[in-house]
Short mmCIF file of C-alpha atoms in Angstrom, two decimals:
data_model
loop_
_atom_site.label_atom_id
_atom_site.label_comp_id
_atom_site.label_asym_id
_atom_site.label_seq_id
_atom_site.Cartn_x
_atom_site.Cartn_y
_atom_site.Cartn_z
CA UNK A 2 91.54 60.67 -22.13
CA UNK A 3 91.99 60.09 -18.34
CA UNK A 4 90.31 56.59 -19.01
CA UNK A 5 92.20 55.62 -21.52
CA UNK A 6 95.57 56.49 -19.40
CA UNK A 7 93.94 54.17 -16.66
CA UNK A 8 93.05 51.16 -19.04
CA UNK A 9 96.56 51.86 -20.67
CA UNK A 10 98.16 50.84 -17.32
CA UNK A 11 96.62 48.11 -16.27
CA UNK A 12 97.78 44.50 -16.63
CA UNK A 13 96.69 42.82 -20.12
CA UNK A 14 93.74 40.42 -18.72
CA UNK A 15 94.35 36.58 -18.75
CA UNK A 16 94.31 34.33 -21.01
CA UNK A 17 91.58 32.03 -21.29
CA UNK A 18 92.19 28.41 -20.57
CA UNK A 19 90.52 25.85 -21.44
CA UNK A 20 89.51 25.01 -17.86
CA UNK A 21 88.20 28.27 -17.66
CA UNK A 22 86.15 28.53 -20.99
CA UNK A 23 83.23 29.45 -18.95
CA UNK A 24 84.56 32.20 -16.69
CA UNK A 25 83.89 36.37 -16.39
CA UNK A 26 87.17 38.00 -18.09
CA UNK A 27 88.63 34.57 -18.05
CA UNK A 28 89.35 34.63 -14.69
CA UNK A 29 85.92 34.30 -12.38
CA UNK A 30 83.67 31.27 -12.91
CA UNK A 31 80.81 32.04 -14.15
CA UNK A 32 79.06 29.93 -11.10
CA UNK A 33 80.84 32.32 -8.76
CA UNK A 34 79.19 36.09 -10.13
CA UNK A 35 75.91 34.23 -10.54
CA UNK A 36 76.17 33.24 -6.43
CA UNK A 37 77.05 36.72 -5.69
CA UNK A 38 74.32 38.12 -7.69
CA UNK A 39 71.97 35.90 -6.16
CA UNK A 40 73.11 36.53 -2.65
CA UNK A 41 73.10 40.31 -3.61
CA UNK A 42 69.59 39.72 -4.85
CA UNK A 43 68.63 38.79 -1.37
CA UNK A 44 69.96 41.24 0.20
CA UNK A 45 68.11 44.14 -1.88
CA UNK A 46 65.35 41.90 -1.04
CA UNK A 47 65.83 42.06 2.42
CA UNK A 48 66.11 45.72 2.63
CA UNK A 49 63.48 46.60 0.00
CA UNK A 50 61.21 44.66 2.98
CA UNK A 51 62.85 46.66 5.78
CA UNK A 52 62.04 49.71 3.98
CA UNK A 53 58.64 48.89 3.61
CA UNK A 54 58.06 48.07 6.88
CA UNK A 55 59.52 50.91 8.54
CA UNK A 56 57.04 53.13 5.98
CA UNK A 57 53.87 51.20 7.51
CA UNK A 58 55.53 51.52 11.38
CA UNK A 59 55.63 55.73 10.48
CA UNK A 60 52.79 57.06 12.20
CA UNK A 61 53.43 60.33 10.18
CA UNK A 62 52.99 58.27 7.18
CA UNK A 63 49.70 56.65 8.34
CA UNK A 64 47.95 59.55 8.25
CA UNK A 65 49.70 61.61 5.03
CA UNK A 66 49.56 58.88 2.01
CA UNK A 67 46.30 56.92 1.11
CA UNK A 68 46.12 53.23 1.72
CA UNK A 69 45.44 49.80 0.09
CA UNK A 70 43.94 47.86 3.48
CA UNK A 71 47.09 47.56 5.34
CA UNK A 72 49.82 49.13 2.82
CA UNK A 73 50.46 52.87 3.12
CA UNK A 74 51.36 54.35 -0.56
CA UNK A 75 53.97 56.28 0.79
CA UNK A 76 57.14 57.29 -1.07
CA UNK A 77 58.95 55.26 0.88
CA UNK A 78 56.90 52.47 0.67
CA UNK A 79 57.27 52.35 -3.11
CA UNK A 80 60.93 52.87 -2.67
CA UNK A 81 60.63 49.81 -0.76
CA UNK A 82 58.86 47.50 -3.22
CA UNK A 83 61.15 49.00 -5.77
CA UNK A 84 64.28 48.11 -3.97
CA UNK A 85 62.58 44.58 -2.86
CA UNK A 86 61.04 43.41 -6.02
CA UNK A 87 62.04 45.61 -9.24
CA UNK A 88 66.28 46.10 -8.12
CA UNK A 89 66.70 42.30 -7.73
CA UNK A 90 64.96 41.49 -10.79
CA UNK A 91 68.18 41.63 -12.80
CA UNK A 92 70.21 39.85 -10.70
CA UNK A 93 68.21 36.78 -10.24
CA UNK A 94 67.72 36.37 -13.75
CA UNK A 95 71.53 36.99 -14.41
CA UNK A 96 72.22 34.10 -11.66
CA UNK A 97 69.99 31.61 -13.68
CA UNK A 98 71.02 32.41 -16.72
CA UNK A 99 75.04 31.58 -15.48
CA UNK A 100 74.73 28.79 -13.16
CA UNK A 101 72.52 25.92 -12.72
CA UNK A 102 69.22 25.89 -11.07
CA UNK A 103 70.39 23.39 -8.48
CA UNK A 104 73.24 25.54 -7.79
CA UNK A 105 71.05 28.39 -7.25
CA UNK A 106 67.51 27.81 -6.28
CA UNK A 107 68.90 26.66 -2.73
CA UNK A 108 70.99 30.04 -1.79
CA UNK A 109 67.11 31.42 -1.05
CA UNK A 110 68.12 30.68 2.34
CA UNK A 111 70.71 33.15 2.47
CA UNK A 112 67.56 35.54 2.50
CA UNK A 113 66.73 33.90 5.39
CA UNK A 114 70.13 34.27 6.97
CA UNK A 115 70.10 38.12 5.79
CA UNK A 116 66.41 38.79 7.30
CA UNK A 117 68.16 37.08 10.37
CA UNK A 118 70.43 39.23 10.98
CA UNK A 119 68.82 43.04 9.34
CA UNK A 120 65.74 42.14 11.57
CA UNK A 121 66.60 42.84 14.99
CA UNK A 122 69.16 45.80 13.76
CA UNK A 123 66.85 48.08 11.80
CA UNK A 124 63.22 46.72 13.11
CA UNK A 125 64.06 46.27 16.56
CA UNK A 126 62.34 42.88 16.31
CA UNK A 127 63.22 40.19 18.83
CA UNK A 128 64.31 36.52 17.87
CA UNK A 129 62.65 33.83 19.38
CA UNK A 130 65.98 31.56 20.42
CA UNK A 131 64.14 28.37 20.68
CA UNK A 132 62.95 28.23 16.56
CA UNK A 133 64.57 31.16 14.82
CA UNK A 134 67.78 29.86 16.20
CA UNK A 135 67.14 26.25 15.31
CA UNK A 136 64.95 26.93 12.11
CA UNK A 137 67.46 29.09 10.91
CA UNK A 138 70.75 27.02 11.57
CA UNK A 139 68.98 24.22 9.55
CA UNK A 140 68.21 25.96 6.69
CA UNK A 141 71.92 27.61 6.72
CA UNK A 142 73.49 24.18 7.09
CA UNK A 143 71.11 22.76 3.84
CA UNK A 144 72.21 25.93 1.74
CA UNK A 145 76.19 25.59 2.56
CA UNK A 146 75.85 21.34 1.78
CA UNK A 147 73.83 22.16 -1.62
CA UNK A 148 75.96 25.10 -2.49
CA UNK A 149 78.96 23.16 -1.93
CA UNK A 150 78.06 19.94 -3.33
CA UNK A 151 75.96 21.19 -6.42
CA UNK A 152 76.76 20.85 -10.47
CA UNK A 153 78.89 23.69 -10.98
CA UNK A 154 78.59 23.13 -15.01
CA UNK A 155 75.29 23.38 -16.84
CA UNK A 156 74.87 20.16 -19.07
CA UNK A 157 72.06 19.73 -21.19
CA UNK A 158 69.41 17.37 -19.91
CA UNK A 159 66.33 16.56 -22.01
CA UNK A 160 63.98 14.74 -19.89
CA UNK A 161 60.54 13.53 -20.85
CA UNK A 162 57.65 12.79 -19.37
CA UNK A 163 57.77 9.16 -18.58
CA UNK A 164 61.62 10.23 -16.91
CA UNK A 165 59.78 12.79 -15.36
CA UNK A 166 57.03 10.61 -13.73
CA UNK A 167 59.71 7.76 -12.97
CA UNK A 168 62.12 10.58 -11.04
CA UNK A 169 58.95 11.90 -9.17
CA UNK A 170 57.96 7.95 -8.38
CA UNK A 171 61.04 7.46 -6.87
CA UNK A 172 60.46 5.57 -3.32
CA UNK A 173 63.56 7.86 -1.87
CA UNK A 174 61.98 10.78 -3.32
CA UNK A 175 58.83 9.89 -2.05
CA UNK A 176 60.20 9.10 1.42
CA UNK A 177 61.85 12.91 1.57
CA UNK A 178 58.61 14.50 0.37
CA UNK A 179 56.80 12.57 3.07
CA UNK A 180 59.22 13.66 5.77
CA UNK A 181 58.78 17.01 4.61
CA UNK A 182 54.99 17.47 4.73
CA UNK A 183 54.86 15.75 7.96
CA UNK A 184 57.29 18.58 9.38
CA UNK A 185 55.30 21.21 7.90
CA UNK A 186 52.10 19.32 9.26
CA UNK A 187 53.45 18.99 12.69
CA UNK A 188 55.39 23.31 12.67
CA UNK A 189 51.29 24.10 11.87
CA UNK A 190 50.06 21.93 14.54
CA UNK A 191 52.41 23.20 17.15
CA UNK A 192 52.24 26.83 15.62
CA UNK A 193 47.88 26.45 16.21
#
């Protein structure tokens, strides 16, 4: 009864337009929840890790719960991989299923951003200015330019394999692959 007083009251929802024909309630884009559920998807992620972490710091735990090499089967550890692997589950699959993939796939460096900031809070770990810092600011910069610049709508797109070889082919393409194995080449050099 009390529910039905509250739903009573509230304003009669929107009406759908046809500019928003793809939209939650008629009202938020469909491209907007799945962002949200991806960025919440990284931060469960995050924490699920953080959890886990703290479990294999606990010295308490070391010597209580049997262990897999390095992993300590904890409760808390499996609360971890729960809230790290299982809890985000859902909402990555929601964000695919309402926004395109080029839309999405690149907000995997809000995780970054996320583990950027938890980090140091709740692990006490210490950034390294010189490539956290820099590392981090470029991958930030490349998620806000796709996010802002990338297909909102999903069209359908049948591509086959000779489109597919010809798109892969592509000298530019080529070029940026190039560019990026030589930067991975030379991070694993200097890392050495």
């Amino acid at each position: 009864q009390a529910l039905n007083d509250i739903f009573a009251r509230m304003p009669p929802p929107l009406e759908v337009s046809e500019a928003c024909t793809r939209c939650l309630w008629g009202v938020v884009p469909y491209w907007v929840v799945a962002m949200t559920a991806s960025c919440f998807s990284s931060l469960l992620t995050v924490g699920g890790f953080i959890i886990q972490k703290k479990a294999v710091q606990s010295m308490s735990a070391k010597l209580r719960w049997p262990r897999i090499g390095d992993i300590i089967l904890s409760p808390q550890w499996i609360l971890g991989f729960l809230v790290a692997i299982l809890l985000p589950f859902p909402c990555t699959m929601a964000a695919y299923a309402l926004a395109p993939m080029s839309l999405i796939s690149p907000l995997i460096g809000f995780t970054i951003l996320v583990n950027y900031v938890m980090a140091p809070r709740f692990l006490g770990e210490r950034l390294q200015p010189i490539p956290d810092t820099i590392a981090g600011s470029f991958i930030i910069a490349g998620t806000v330019l796709t996010t802002a610049f990338g297909e909102r709508d999903e069209g359908e797109v049948d591509i086959d394999l000779e489109q597919m070889t010809e798109r892969l082919t592509n000298r530019v393409f080529v070029i940026a692959l190039g560019c990026l194995f030589s930067g991975m080449l030379l991070s694993f050099l200097y890392m050495r």
